[in-house]
Coordinates of C-alpha atoms in Angstrom, one line a residue:
M282 CA -2.1 -16.7 15.5
P283 CA -2.6 -14.9 18.8
A284 CA -0.7 -16.4 21.8
T285 CA -3.9 -16.4 23.9
E286 CA -7.6 -15.4 23.3
G287 CA -6.8 -12.2 25.1
S288 CA -4.1 -11.4 22.4
I289 CA -6.5 -11.4 19.5
A290 CA -6.5 -7.6 19.1
C291 CA -2.7 -7.6 19.6
A292 CA -2.2 -10.1 16.8
F293 CA -4.5 -8.2 14.5
G294 CA -2.6 -5.0 15.2
F295 CA 0.7 -6.7 14.3
I296 CA -0.7 -7.8 10.9
A297 CA -2.2 -4.3 10.3
A298 CA 1.2 -2.8 10.9
I299 CA 2.7 -5.1 8.3
L300 CA -0.1 -4.2 5.9
A301 CA 0.7 -0.5 6.4
R302 CA 4.2 -1.1 5.1
L303 CA 3.0 -2.6 1.8
A304 CA 2.8 -0.8 -1.6
R305 CA 0.0 1.8 -1.7
A306 CA -0.9 1.6 -5.3
R307 CA -3.6 -1.1 -4.7
P308 CA -6.1 -1.6 -1.9
L309 CA -5.8 -4.1 0.9
L310 CA -8.6 -6.7 1.3
L311 CA -9.7 -7.7 4.8
I312 CA -12.2 -10.5 5.2
I313 CA -14.1 -10.6 8.5
P314 CA -16.5 -13.6 8.9
R315 CA -19.6 -13.5 11.1
H316 CA -19.5 -17.2 11.8
G317 CA -17.6 -19.4 14.3
L318 CA -15.4 -16.6 15.7
R319 CA -17.0 -16.0 19.1
P320 CA -13.7 -15.0 20.8
Y321 CA -13.1 -12.3 18.2
R322 CA -16.5 -10.6 18.6
S323 CA -15.7 -9.4 22.1
H324 CA -13.0 -7.0 20.8
G325 CA -15.5 -4.9 18.8
R326 CA -15.2 -3.6 15.3
L327 CA -12.4 -1.8 13.5
H328 CA -11.7 1.9 14.2
G329 CA -10.4 3.8 11.3
H330 CA -8.8 6.6 13.3
G331 CA -7.0 4.1 15.5
L332 CA -5.6 2.2 12.6
D333 CA -4.3 5.4 11.1
T334 CA -2.8 7.1 14.2
A335 CA -1.5 4.1 16.0
L336 CA -0.3 1.9 13.1
G337 CA -0.1 4.2 10.1
L338 CA -2.7 2.2 8.1
D339 CA -4.9 4.5 6.1
P340 CA -8.5 3.1 6.4
A341 CA -9.2 4.4 2.9
R342 CA -6.9 1.7 1.6
L343 CA -9.0 -1.1 3.1
I344 CA -11.8 -3.1 1.4
L345 CA -13.8 -4.8 4.1
V346 CA -15.7 -8.0 3.2
E347 CA -18.0 -9.7 5.7
T348 CA -19.0 -13.3 5.1
A349 CA -21.8 -15.3 6.6
Q350 CA -20.4 -18.8 6.2
R351 CA -16.9 -20.5 6.2
K352 CA -17.2 -21.5 2.6
E353 CA -17.8 -17.8 1.6
T354 CA -14.7 -16.8 3.5
L355 CA -12.6 -19.4 1.6
W356 CA -14.2 -18.4 -1.7
A357 CA -13.6 -14.7 -1.1
M358 CA -9.9 -15.3 -0.2
E359 CA -9.2 -17.5 -3.2
E360 CA -11.0 -15.2 -5.7
A361 CA -9.3 -12.1 -4.3
L362 CA -5.9 -13.8 -4.7
R363 CA -6.6 -15.0 -8.2
S364 CA -7.8 -11.5 -9.3
Q365 CA -4.5 -10.0 -8.3
A366 CA -6.4 -6.8 -7.6
P367 CA -5.4 -6.2 -3.9
T368 CA -1.9 -5.6 -2.6
A369 CA -2.5 -8.3 0.1
V370 CA -5.3 -10.3 1.6
M371 CA -6.0 -10.8 5.3
A372 CA -8.7 -13.0 6.7
A373 CA -9.8 -14.3 10.1
I374 CA -11.0 -17.9 10.1
D375 CA -11.8 -20.4 12.8
T376 CA -10.8 -23.7 11.1
L377 CA -9.0 -24.6 7.9
D378 CA -8.4 -28.1 6.7
L379 CA -5.2 -29.1 4.9
K380 CA -6.7 -29.3 1.5
S381 CA -8.2 -25.8 1.7
S382 CA -4.9 -24.5 3.1
Q383 CA -3.0 -26.0 0.1
R384 CA -5.5 -24.4 -2.4
L385 CA -5.0 -21.0 -0.7
H386 CA -1.2 -21.3 -0.7
L387 CA -1.2 -22.2 -4.4
A388 CA -3.4 -19.3 -5.2
A389 CA -1.3 -16.9 -3.2
T390 CA 1.9 -18.3 -4.8
D391 CA 0.5 -18.1 -8.3
A392 CA -0.6 -14.5 -7.8
G393 CA 2.6 -13.4 -6.0
L394 CA 0.5 -11.9 -3.2
P395 CA 0.9 -12.1 0.6
L396 CA -2.0 -13.9 2.4
F397 CA -2.4 -13.4 6.2
L398 CA -4.6 -15.7 8.2
L399 CA -5.7 -14.9 11.8
R400 CA -6.4 -18.2 13.5
P401 CA -7.7 -19.0 17.0
A402 CA -5.1 -19.2 19.7
P403 CA -5.1 -23.0 20.4
N404 CA -5.3 -23.9 16.7
L405 CA -2.5 -26.3 15.6
D406 CA -4.1 -27.8 12.5
A407 CA -1.9 -29.0 9.7
S408 CA -1.3 -26.2 7.2
A409 CA 0.5 -25.5 4.0
A410 CA 1.4 -22.0 5.1
A411 CA 5.1 -21.0 4.7
T412 CA 5.3 -19.6 8.2
R413 CA 3.3 -19.9 11.5
W414 CA 3.7 -17.1 14.0
R415 CA 2.3 -16.9 17.6
I416 CA 1.8 -13.2 18.5
G417 CA 1.6 -12.0 22.1
T418 CA 1.5 -8.8 24.0
A419 CA 4.6 -6.8 25.2
Q420 CA 4.9 -3.6 27.2
A421 CA 4.7 -0.7 24.9
A422 CA 7.4 2.0 24.7
R423 CA 6.3 5.2 26.3
D424 CA 7.4 8.8 26.0
R425 CA 8.4 11.1 28.9
F426 CA 4.8 11.9 29.6
G427 CA 3.9 8.2 30.0
L428 CA 2.0 8.0 26.8
I429 CA 2.4 5.1 24.4
A430 CA 5.1 6.0 21.8
R431 CA 5.5 2.7 20.0
P432 CA 3.5 -0.5 20.3
R433 CA 5.5 -3.8 20.9
W434 CA 4.8 -7.4 20.3
H435 CA 6.2 -10.7 21.5
L436 CA 6.7 -12.8 18.4
Q437 CA 7.4 -16.6 18.2
L438 CA 8.1 -18.0 14.8
E439 CA 7.0 -21.6 15.4
R440 CA 7.5 -22.9 11.8
C441 CA 9.3 -21.5 8.8
R442 CA 9.8 -23.4 5.6
N443 CA 13.6 -23.5 4.8
G444 CA 14.3 -21.4 7.9
R445 CA 14.6 -21.6 11.7
P446 CA 12.2 -20.8 14.5
G447 CA 12.9 -18.0 16.8
E448 CA 11.6 -15.5 19.4
W449 CA 11.8 -11.7 19.5
V450 CA 10.2 -8.6 21.0
V451 CA 9.8 -6.0 18.3
E452 CA 8.4 -2.4 18.3
Y453 CA 6.9 -0.4 15.5
D454 CA 7.4 3.2 14.3
H455 CA 4.2 4.0 12.5
V456 CA 5.6 7.2 11.1
A457 CA 8.6 5.6 9.5
H458 CA 6.6 2.3 8.9
R459 CA 9.5 0.4 10.4
F460 CA 9.9 -2.5 12.8
S461 CA 12.9 -2.9 15.0
L462 CA 14.0 -5.0 18.0
A463 CA 12.9 -3.5 21.3
A464 CA 15.8 -1.5 22.7
A465 CA 15.6 -3.4 26.1
L466 CA 16.2 -6.7 24.3
A467 CA 18.8 -5.7 21.8
N468 CA 21.5 -7.5 23.8
C469 CA 19.2 -9.9 25.6
S470 CA 19.3 -13.7 25.4
R471 CA 15.5 -13.8 25.0
A472 CA 15.9 -13.1 21.2
R473 CA 16.6 -16.7 20.2
G474 CA 16.5 -19.0 17.2
A475 CA 17.5 -16.9 14.1
D476 CA 19.6 -14.6 16.2
E477 CA 21.8 -17.3 17.7
D478 CA 24.1 -17.5 14.7
A479 CA 24.6 -13.7 14.7
I480 CA 25.4 -13.7 18.4
A481 CA 27.9 -16.5 18.0
Q482 CA 29.6 -14.7 15.1
R483 CA 30.0 -11.6 17.1
R484 CA 31.6 -13.5 20.0
R485 CA 34.1 -15.2 17.7
A486 CA 35.0 -11.8 16.2

């Protein structure tokens, strides 16, 4: 989920970068509802050239589905997962009760497909999701001309089943389709949680 309402486009960009890394043999399904998502509408519609040049996500790989009601969004997600036709499913949704979350988690697990849900910033509803991330903005890496070279995100892993929470700033190379820790933070204490054990091991060595 975005860290703030102003981070919605940032959070979508991070998920889009992940989708760009996935296998290219099958399409990616993106479900955009027209209901209950007032904060999302102010950010406009998708721009295919921007997805391709900034994140390496070929818009030709995307199947866009617009839904008019929440129940249609839930139905589209579940049916897409059960069909096993797409490589991954991503959807924006305003609210999601625990029962529906469990149904979606089961469908994604049975299909062996990743499911990404973009939720409103203040949303802390109970969920069956394996992980919950809060995605915020970070200053982009720039080239010698001052132009953006690599986008960056401030990531907080708030919940991870069988894992540990953590916090990182990462950057993305859309040509290599690769994430890495931002160079400025490679030796910084801000990278917490999952990195603490590695830091302690290096100190003992």
